[in-house]
PDB file of C-alpha atoms in Angstrom:
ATOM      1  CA  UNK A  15      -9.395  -2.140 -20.878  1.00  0.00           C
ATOM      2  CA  UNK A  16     -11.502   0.537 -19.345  1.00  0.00           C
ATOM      3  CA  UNK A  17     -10.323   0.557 -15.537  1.00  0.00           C
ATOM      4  CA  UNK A  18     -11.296   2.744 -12.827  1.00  0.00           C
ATOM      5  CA  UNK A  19      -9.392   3.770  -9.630  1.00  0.00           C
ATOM      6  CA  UNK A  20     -10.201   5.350  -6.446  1.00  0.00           C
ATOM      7  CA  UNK A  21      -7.017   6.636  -4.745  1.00  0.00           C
ATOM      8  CA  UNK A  22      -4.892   9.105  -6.455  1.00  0.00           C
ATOM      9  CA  UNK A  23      -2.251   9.211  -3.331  1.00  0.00           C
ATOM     10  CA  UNK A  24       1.432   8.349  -3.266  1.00  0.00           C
ATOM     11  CA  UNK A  25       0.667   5.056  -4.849  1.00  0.00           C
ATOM     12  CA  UNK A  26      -2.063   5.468  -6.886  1.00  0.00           C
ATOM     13  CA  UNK A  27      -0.458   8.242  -8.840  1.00  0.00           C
ATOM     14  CA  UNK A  28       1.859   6.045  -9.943  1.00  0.00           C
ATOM     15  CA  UNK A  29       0.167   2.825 -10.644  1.00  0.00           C
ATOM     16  CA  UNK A  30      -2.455   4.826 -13.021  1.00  0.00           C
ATOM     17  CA  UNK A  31       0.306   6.521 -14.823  1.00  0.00           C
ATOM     18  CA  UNK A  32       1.294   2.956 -15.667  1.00  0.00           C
ATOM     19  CA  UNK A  33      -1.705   1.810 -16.214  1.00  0.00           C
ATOM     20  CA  UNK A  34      -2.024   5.049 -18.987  1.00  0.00           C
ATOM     21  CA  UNK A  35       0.881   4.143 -20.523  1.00  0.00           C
ATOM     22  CA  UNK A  36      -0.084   0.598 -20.970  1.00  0.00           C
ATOM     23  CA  UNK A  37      -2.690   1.503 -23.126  1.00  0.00           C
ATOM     24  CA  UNK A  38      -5.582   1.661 -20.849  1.00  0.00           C
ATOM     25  CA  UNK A  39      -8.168   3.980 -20.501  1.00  0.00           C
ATOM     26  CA  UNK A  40      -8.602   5.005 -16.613  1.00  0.00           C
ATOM     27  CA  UNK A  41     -11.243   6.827 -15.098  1.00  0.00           C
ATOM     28  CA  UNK A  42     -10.469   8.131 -11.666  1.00  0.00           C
ATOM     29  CA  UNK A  43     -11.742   9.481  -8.213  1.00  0.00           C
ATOM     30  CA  UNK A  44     -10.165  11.136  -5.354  1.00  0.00           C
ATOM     31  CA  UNK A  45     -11.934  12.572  -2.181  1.00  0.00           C
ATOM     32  CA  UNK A  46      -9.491  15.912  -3.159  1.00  0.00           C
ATOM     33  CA  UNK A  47      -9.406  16.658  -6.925  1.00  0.00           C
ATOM     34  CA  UNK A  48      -6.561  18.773  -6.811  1.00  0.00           C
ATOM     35  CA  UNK A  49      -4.284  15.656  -5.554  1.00  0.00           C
ATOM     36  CA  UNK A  50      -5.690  14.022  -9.407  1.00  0.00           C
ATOM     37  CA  UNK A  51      -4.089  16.975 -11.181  1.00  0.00           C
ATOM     38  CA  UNK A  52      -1.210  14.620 -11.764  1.00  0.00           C
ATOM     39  CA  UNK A  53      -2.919  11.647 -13.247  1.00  0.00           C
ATOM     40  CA  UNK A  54      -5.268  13.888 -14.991  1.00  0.00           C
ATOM     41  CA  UNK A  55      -2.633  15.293 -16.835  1.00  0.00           C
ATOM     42  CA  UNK A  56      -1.381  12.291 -17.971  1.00  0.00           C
ATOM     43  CA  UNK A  57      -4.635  11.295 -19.520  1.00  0.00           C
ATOM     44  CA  UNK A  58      -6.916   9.827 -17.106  1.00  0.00           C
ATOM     45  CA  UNK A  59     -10.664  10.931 -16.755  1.00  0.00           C
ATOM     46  CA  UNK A  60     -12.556  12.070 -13.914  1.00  0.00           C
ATOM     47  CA  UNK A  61     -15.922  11.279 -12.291  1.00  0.00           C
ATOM     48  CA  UNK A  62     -17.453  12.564  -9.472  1.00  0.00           C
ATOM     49  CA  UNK A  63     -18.226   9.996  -7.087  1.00  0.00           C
ATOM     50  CA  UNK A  64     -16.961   6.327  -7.054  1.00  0.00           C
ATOM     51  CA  UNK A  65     -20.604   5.140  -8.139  1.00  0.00           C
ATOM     52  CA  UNK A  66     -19.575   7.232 -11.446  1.00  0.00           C
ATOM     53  CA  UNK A  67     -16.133   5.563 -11.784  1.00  0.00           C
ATOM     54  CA  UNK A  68     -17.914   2.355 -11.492  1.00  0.00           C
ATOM     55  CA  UNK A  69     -20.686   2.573 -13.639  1.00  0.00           C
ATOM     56  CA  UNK A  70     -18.082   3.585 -16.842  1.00  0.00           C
ATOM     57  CA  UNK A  71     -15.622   0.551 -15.542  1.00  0.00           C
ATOM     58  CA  UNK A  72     -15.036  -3.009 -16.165  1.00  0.00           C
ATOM     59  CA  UNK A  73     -12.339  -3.462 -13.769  1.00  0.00           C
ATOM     60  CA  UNK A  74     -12.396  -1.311 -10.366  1.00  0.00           C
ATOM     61  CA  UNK A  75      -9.339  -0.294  -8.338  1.00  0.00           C
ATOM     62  CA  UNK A  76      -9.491   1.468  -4.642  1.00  0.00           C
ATOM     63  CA  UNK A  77      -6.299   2.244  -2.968  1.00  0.00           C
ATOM     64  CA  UNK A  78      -7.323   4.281  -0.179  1.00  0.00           C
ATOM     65  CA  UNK A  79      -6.105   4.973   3.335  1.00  0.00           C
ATOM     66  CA  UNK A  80      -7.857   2.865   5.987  1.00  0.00           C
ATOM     67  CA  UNK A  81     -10.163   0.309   6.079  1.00  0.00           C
ATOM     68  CA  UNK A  82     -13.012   2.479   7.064  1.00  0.00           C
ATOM     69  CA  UNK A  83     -12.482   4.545   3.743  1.00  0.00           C
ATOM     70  CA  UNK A  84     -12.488   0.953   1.533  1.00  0.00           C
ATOM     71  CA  UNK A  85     -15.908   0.733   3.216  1.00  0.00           C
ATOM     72  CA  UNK A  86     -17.221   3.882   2.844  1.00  0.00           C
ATOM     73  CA  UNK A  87     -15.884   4.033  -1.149  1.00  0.00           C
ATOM     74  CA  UNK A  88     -17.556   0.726  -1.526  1.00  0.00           C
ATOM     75  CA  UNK A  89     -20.946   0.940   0.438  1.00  0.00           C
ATOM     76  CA  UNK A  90     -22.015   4.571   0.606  1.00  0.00           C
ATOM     77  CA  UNK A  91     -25.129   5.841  -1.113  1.00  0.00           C
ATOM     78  CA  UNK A  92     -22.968   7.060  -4.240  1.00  0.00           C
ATOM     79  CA  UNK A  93     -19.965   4.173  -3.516  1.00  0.00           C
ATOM     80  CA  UNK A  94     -18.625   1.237  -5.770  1.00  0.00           C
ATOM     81  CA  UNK A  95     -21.306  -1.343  -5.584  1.00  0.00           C
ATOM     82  CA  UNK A  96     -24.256   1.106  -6.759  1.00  0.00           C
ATOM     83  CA  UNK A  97     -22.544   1.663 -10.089  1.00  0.00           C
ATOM     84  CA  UNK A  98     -20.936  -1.701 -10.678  1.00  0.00           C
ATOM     85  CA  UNK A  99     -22.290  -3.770 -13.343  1.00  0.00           C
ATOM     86  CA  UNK A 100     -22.415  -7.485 -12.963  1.00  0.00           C
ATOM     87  CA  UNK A 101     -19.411  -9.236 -14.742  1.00  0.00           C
ATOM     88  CA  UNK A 102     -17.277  -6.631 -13.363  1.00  0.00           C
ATOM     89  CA  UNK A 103     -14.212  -7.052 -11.252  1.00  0.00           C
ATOM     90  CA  UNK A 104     -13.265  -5.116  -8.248  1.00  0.00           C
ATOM     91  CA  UNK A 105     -10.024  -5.015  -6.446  1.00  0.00           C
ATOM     92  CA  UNK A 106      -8.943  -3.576  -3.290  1.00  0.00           C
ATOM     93  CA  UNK A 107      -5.286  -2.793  -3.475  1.00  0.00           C
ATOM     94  CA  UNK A 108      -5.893  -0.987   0.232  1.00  0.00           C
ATOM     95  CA  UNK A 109      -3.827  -2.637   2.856  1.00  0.00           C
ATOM     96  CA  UNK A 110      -6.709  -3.389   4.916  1.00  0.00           C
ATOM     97  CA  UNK A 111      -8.411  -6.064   7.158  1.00  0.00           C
ATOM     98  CA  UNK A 112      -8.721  -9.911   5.861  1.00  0.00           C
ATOM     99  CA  UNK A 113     -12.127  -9.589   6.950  1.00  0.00           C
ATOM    100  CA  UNK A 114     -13.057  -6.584   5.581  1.00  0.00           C
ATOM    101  CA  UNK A 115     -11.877  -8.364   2.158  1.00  0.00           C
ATOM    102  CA  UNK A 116     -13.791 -11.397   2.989  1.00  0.00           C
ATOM    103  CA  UNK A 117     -16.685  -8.836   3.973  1.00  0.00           C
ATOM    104  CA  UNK A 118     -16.515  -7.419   0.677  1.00  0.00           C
ATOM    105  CA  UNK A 119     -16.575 -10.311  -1.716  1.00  0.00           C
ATOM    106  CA  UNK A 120     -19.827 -11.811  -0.270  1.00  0.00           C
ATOM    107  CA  UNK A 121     -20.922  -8.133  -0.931  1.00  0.00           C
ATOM    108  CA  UNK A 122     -19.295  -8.529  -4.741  1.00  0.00           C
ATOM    109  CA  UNK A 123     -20.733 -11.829  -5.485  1.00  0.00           C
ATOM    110  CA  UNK A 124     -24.693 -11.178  -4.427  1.00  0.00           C
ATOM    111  CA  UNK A 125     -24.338  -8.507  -6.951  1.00  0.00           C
ATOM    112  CA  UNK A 126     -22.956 -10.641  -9.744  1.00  0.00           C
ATOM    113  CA  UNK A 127     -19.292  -9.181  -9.422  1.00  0.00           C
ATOM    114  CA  UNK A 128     -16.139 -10.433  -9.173  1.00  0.00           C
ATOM    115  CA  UNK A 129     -13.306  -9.510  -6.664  1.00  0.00           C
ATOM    116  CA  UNK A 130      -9.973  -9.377  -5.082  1.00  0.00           C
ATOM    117  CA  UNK A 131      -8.120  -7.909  -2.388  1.00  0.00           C
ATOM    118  CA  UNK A 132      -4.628  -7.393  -3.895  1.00  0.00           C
ATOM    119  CA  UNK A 133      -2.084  -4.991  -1.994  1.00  0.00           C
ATOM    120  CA  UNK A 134       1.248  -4.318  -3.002  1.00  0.00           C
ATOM    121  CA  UNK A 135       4.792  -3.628  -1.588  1.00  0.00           C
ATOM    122  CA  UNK A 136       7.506  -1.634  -2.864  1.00  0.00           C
ATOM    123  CA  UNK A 137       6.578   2.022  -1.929  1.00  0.00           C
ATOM    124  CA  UNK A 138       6.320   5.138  -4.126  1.00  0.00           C
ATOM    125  CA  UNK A 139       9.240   4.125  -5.898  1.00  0.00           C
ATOM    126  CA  UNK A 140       7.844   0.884  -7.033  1.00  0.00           C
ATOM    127  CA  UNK A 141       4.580   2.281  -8.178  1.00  0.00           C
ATOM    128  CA  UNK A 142       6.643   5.109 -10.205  1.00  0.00           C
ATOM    129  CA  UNK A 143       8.683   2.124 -11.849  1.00  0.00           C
ATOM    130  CA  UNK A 144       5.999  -0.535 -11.776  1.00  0.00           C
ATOM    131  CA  UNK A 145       7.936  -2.597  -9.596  1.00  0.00           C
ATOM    132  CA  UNK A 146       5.891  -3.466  -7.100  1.00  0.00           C
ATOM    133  CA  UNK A 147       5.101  -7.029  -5.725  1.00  0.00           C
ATOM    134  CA  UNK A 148       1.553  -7.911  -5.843  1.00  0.00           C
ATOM    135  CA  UNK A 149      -0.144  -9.710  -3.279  1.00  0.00           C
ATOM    136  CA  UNK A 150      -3.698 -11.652  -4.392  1.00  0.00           C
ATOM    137  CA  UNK A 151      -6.733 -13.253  -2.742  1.00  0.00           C
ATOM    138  CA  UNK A 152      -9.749 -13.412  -3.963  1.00  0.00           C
ATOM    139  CA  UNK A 153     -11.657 -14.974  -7.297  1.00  0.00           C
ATOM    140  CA  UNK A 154      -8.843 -17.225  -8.907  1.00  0.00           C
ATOM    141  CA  UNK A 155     -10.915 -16.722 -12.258  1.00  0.00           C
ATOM    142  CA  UNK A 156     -10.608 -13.233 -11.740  1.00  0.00           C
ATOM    143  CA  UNK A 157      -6.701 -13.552 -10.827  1.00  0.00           C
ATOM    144  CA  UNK A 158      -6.438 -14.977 -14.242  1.00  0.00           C
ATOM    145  CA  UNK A 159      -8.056 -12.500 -16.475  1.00  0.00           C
ATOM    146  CA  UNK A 160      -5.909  -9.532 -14.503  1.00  0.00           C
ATOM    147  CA  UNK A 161      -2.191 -11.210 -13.697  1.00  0.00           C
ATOM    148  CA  UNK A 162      -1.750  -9.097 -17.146  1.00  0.00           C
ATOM    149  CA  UNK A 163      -2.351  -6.413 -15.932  1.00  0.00           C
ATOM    150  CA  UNK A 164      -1.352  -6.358 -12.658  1.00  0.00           C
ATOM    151  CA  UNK A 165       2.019  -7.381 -14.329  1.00  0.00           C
ATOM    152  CA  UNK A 166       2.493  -3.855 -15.687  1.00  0.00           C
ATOM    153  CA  UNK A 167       2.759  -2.330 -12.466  1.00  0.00           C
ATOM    154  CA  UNK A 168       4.473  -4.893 -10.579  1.00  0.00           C
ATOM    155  CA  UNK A 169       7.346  -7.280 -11.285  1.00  0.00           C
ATOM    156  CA  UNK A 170       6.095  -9.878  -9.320  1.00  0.00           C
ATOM    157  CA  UNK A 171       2.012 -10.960  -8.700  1.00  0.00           C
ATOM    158  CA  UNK A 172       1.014 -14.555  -6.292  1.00  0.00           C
ATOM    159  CA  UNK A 173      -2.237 -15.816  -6.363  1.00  0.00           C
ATOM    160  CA  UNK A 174      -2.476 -17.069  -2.430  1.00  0.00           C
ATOM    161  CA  UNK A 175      -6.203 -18.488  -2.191  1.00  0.00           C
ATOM    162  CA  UNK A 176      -9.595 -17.272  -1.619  1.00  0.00           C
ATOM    163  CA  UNK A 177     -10.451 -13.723  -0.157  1.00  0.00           C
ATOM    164  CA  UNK A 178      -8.330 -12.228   2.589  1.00  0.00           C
ATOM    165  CA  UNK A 179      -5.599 -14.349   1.900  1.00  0.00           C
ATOM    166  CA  UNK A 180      -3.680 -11.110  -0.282  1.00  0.00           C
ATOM    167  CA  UNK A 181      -4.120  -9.448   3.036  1.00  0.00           C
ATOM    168  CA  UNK A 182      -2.525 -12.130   5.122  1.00  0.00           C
ATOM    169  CA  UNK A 183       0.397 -11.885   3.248  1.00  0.00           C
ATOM    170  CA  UNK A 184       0.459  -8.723   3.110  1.00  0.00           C
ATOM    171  CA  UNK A 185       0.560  -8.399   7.031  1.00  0.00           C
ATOM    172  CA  UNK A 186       3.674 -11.050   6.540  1.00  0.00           C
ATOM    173  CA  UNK A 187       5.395  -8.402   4.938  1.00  0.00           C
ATOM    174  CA  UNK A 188       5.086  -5.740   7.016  1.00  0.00           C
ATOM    175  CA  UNK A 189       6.058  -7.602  10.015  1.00  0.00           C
ATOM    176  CA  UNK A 190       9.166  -8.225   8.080  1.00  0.00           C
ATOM    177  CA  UNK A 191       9.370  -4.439   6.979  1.00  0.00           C
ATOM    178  CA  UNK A 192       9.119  -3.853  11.140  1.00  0.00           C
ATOM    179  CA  UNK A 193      12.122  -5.185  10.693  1.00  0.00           C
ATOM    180  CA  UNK A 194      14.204  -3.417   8.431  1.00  0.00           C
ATOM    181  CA  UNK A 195      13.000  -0.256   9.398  1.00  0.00           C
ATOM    182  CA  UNK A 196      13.511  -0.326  13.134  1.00  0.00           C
ATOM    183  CA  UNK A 197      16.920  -2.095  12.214  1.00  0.00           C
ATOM    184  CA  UNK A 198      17.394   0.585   9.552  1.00  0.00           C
ATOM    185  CA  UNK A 199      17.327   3.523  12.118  1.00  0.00           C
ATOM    186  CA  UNK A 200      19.167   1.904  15.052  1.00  0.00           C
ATOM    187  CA  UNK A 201      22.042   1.345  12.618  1.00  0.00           C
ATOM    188  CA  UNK A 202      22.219   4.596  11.965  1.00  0.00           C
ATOM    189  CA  UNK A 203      22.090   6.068  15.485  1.00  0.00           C
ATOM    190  CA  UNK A 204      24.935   3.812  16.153  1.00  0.00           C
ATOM    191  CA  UNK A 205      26.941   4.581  13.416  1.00  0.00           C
ATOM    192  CA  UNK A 206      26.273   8.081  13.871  1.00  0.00           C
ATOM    193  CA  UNK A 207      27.141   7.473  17.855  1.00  0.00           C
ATOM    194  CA  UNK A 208      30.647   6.464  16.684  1.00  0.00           C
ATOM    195  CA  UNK A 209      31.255   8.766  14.405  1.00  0.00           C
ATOM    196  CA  UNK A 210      31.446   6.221  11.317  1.00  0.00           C
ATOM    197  CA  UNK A 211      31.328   8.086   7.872  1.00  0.00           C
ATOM    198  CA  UNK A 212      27.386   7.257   7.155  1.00  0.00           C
ATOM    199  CA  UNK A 213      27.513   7.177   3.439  1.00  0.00           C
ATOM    200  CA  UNK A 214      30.738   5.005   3.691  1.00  0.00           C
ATOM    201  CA  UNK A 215      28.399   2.690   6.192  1.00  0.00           C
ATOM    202  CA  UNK A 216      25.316   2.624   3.737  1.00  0.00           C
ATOM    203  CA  UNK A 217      28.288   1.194   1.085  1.00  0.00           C
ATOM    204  CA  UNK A 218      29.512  -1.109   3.003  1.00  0.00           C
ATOM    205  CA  UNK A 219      26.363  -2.781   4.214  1.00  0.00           C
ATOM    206  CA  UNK A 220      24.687  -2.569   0.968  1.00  0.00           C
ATOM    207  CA  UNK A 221      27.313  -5.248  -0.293  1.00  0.00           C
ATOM    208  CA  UNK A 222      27.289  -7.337   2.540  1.00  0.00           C
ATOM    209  CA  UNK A 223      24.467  -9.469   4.614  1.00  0.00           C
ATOM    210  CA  UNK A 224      22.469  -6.773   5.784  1.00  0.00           C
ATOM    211  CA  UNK A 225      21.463  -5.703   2.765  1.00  0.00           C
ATOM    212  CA  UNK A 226      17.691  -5.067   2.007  1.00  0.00           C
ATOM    213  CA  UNK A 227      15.103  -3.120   0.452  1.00  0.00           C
ATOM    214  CA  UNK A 228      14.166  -0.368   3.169  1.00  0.00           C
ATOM    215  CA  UNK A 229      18.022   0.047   3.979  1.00  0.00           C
ATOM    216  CA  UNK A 230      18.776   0.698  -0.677  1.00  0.00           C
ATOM    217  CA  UNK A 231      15.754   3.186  -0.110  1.00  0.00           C
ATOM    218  CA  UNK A 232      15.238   4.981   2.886  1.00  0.00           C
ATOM    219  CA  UNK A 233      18.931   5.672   3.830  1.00  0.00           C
ATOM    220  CA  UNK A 234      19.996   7.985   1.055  1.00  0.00           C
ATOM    221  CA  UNK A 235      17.060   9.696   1.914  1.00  0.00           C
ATOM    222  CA  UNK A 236      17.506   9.725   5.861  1.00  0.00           C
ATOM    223  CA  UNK A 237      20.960  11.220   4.698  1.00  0.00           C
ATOM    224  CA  UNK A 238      19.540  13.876   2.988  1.00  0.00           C
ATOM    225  CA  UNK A 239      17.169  14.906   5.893  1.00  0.00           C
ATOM    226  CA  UNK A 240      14.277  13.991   2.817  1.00  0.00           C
ATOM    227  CA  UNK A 241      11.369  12.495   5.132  1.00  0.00           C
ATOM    228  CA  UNK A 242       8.873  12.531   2.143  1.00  0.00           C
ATOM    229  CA  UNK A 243       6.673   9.793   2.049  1.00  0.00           C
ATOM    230  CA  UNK A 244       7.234   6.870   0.054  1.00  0.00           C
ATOM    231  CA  UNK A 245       4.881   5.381   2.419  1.00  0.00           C
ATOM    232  CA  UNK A 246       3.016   7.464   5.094  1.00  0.00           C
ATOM    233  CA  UNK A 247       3.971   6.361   8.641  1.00  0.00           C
ATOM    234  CA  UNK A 248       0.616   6.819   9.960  1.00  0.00           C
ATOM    235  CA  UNK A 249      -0.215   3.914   7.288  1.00  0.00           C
ATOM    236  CA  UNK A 250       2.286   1.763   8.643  1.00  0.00           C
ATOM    237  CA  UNK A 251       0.936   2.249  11.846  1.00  0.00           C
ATOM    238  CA  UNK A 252      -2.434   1.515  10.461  1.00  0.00           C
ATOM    239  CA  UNK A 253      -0.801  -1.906   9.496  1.00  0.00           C
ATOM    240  CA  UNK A 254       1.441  -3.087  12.382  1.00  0.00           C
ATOM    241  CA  UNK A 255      -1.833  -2.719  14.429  1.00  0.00           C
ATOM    242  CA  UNK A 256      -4.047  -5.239  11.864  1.00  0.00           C
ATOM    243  CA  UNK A 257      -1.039  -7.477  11.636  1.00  0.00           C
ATOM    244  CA  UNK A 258      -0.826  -7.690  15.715  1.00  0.00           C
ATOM    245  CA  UNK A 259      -4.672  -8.345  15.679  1.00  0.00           C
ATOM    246  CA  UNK A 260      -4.552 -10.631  13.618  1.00  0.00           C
ATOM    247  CA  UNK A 261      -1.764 -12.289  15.384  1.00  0.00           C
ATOM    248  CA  UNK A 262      -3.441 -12.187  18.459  1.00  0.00           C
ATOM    249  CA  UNK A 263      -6.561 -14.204  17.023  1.00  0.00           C
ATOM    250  CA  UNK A 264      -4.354 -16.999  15.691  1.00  0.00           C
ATOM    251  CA  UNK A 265      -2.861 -17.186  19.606  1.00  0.00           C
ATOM    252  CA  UNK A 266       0.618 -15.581  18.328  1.00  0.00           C
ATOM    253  CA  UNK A 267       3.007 -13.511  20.192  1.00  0.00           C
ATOM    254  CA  UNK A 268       5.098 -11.187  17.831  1.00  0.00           C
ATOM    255  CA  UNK A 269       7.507  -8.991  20.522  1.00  0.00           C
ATOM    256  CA  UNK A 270       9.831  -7.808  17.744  1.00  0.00           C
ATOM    257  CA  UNK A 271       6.331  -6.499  15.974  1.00  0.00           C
ATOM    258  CA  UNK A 272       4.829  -5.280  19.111  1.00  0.00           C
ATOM    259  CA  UNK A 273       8.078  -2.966  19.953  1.00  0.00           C
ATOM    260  CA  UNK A 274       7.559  -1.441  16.509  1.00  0.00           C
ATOM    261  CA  UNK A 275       4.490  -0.816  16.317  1.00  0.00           C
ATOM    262  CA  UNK A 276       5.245   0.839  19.943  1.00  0.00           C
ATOM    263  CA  UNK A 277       7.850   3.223  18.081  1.00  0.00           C
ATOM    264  CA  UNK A 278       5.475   4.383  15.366  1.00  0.00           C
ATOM    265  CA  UNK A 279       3.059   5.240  17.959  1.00  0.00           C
ATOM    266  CA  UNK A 280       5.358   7.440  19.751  1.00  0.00           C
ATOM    267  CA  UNK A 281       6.196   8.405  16.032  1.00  0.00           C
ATOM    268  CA  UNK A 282       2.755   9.205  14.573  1.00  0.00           C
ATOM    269  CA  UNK A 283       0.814   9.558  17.944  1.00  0.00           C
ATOM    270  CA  UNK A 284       2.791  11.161  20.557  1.00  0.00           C
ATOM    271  CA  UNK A 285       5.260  13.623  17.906  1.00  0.00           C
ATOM    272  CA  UNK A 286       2.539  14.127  15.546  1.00  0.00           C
ATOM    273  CA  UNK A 287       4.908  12.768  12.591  1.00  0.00           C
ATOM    274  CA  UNK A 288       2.281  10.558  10.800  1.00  0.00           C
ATOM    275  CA  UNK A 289       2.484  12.801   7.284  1.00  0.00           C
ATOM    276  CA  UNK A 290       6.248  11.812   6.981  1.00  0.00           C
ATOM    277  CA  UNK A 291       7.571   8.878   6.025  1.00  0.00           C
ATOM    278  CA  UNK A 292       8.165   5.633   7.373  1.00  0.00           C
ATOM    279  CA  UNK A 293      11.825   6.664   7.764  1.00  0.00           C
ATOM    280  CA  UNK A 294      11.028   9.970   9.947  1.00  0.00           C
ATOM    281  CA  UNK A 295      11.167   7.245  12.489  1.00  0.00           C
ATOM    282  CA  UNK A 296      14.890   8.053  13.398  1.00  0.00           C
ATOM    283  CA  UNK A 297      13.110  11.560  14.658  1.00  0.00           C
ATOM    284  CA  UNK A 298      12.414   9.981  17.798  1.00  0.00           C
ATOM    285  CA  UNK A 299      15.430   8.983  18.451  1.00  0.00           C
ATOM    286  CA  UNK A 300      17.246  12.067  17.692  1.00  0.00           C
ATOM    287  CA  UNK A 301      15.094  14.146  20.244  1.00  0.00           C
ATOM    288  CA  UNK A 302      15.398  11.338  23.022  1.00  0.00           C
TER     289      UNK A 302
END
C-alpha cells in the first residue's frame, strides 16, 4: 500500500518504521527534515509539503503536535486536502479535538475522501514495538479496509462510531493515565521519604495491585534520572486540557483530572519542563 505520513516525532518514527517493514511503501513529511533522517534511512521517501505526500498516497497519516498543526497540515494552501485524490483515506492519529475530527471529515467527504481520527496509546515504546492500542472513529468502511494495517503497529484497534468518537476515547484514557502518573510520582516521593529501597519498591508493586502500564515504564526510567520523552509533557498537557473541556460541555466535574492537569502546568508552564517527559513530573516535587 502506498501510505503517506506527516509527523516524523517520537511516535511517528516508529509507527513508519513498522509500517516499512510491513511491506509498505511510505512517503513522508516533517516541518524539520533533519528529525526524518531516521525514517529516511530506513526506506521511506520524502516530499516537500503535505500536498506532495498526498497527491503520491492512497492512505494519509498526520501525527502532529496540536490541533492547530492537524489544521494547518490539512487546510493550508500546500496541506492534505489539495493533493488528496478522491477514494483516498485520511487519518488523524493526532490526539486532538472531537470536533476538529468531526470538522475534518465533512471537509474529507465534500472532496470525495474518506476519513478517521484514530489516536493511539502506548508511548514511544509501543510505536518502536508496534504495540500500541488504537483508538477509531470515523468511516466504518474505511475502519475495515485499514484494521490490517493499523494491526501492524498496534496490538489492539476498536472501531467506536462515527467521527470524534476515537478522540473521546482517547480523552478516557488519558484521564486514566492522570492517574497513574500523578500516582506514579507520589509513590515515589513517599517511598523515597522513608527511605524504602526504590528498585525493591518498583518489584514489589509490579507484582501486586498497583501494577500498571506508566508505573512498568516510567519508573526504571525515573530511577535512572532518564526524563526522555516517551511522550512529551507539554502534549499531555495539551490533552488533560481537551479532556477537561470536553468534560465541562457534557456538565462533568473531574477533580482528580483537574489537580493533574494543575501539576503539568506548574510542570510545563511555570518550570519550563514541557520537552521532557511525562515522568519529569516528579521535578516539581523534588524542588518544592
Amino acid at each position: 500500500m502506498q501510505i503517506g505520513f506527516i509527523g516524523t516525532g517520537v511516535m511517528g518514527t516508529g509507527i513508519i518504521q513498522n509500517l516499512l517493514k510491513a511491506g509498505h511503501q511510505v512517503v513522508v513529511y516533517n516541518r524539520t527534515k533533519a528529525h526524518a533522517q531516521t525514517v529516511l534511512a530506513a526506506g521511506a521517501t520524502w516530499a516537500d509539503s503535505p500536498q506532495a505526500v498526498a497527491a503520491q498516497s492512497t492512505v494519509i497519516i498526520t501525527m502532529v503536535g496540536f490541533p492547530q498543526d492537524v489544521k494547518d497540515v490539512y487546510s493550508r494552501a500546500e496541506g492534505i486536502f489539495a493533493g488528496a485524490k478522491p477514494g483516498s483515506i485520511v487519518v488523524d492519529m493526532t490526539t486532538s479535538t472531537p470536533a476538529l475530527a468531526v470538522d475534518l471529515t465533512a471537509v474529507a467527504h465534500h472532496l470525495g475522501l474518506r476519513a478517521l481520527d484514530a489516536p493511539v496509546s502506548g508511548g514511544d515504546v509501543g510505536a518502536k514495538n508496534a504495540t500500541l492500542t488504537v483508538m477509531v472513529g470515523g468511516d466504518q468502511d474505511a475502519y475495515d479496509q485499514l484494521k490490517p494495517v493499523f494491526g501492524q503497529i498496534g496490538q489492539r484497534v476498536n472501531y467506536f462510531g462515527a467521527a470524534g468518537k476515537g478522540q473521546h476515547a482517547k480523552m478516557a484514557n488519558q484521564i486514566m493515565i492522570a492517574g497513574t502518573m500523578t500516582g506514579l510520582t507520589e509513590m515515589l516521593v513517599y517511598a523515597k521519604a522513608a527511605g524504602l529501597d526504590l528498585p525493591q519498591v518498583l518489584a514489589t508493586l509490579s507484582s501486586g495491585g498497583a501494577d500498571n502500564w506508566s508505573m512498568d515504564n516510567y519508573v526504571p526510567r525515573i530511577l535512572k534520572n532518564d526524563y526522555t520523552p516517551g511522550f512529551f509533557a507539554k502534549h499531555f498537557l495539551k490533552d488533560l486540557r481537551i479532556a477537561l473541556r470536553e468534560a465541562d460541555q457534557m456538565h462533568l466535574d473531574l477533580p482528580a483530572t483537574q489537580q493533574a492537569k494543575q501539576l503539568y502546568e506548574t510542570m510545563v508552564d511555570d518550570c519550563g519542563l514541557g520537552d521532557d517527559g511525562t515522568q519529569g513530573l516528579i521535578k516539581i516535587y523534588e524542588n518544592k
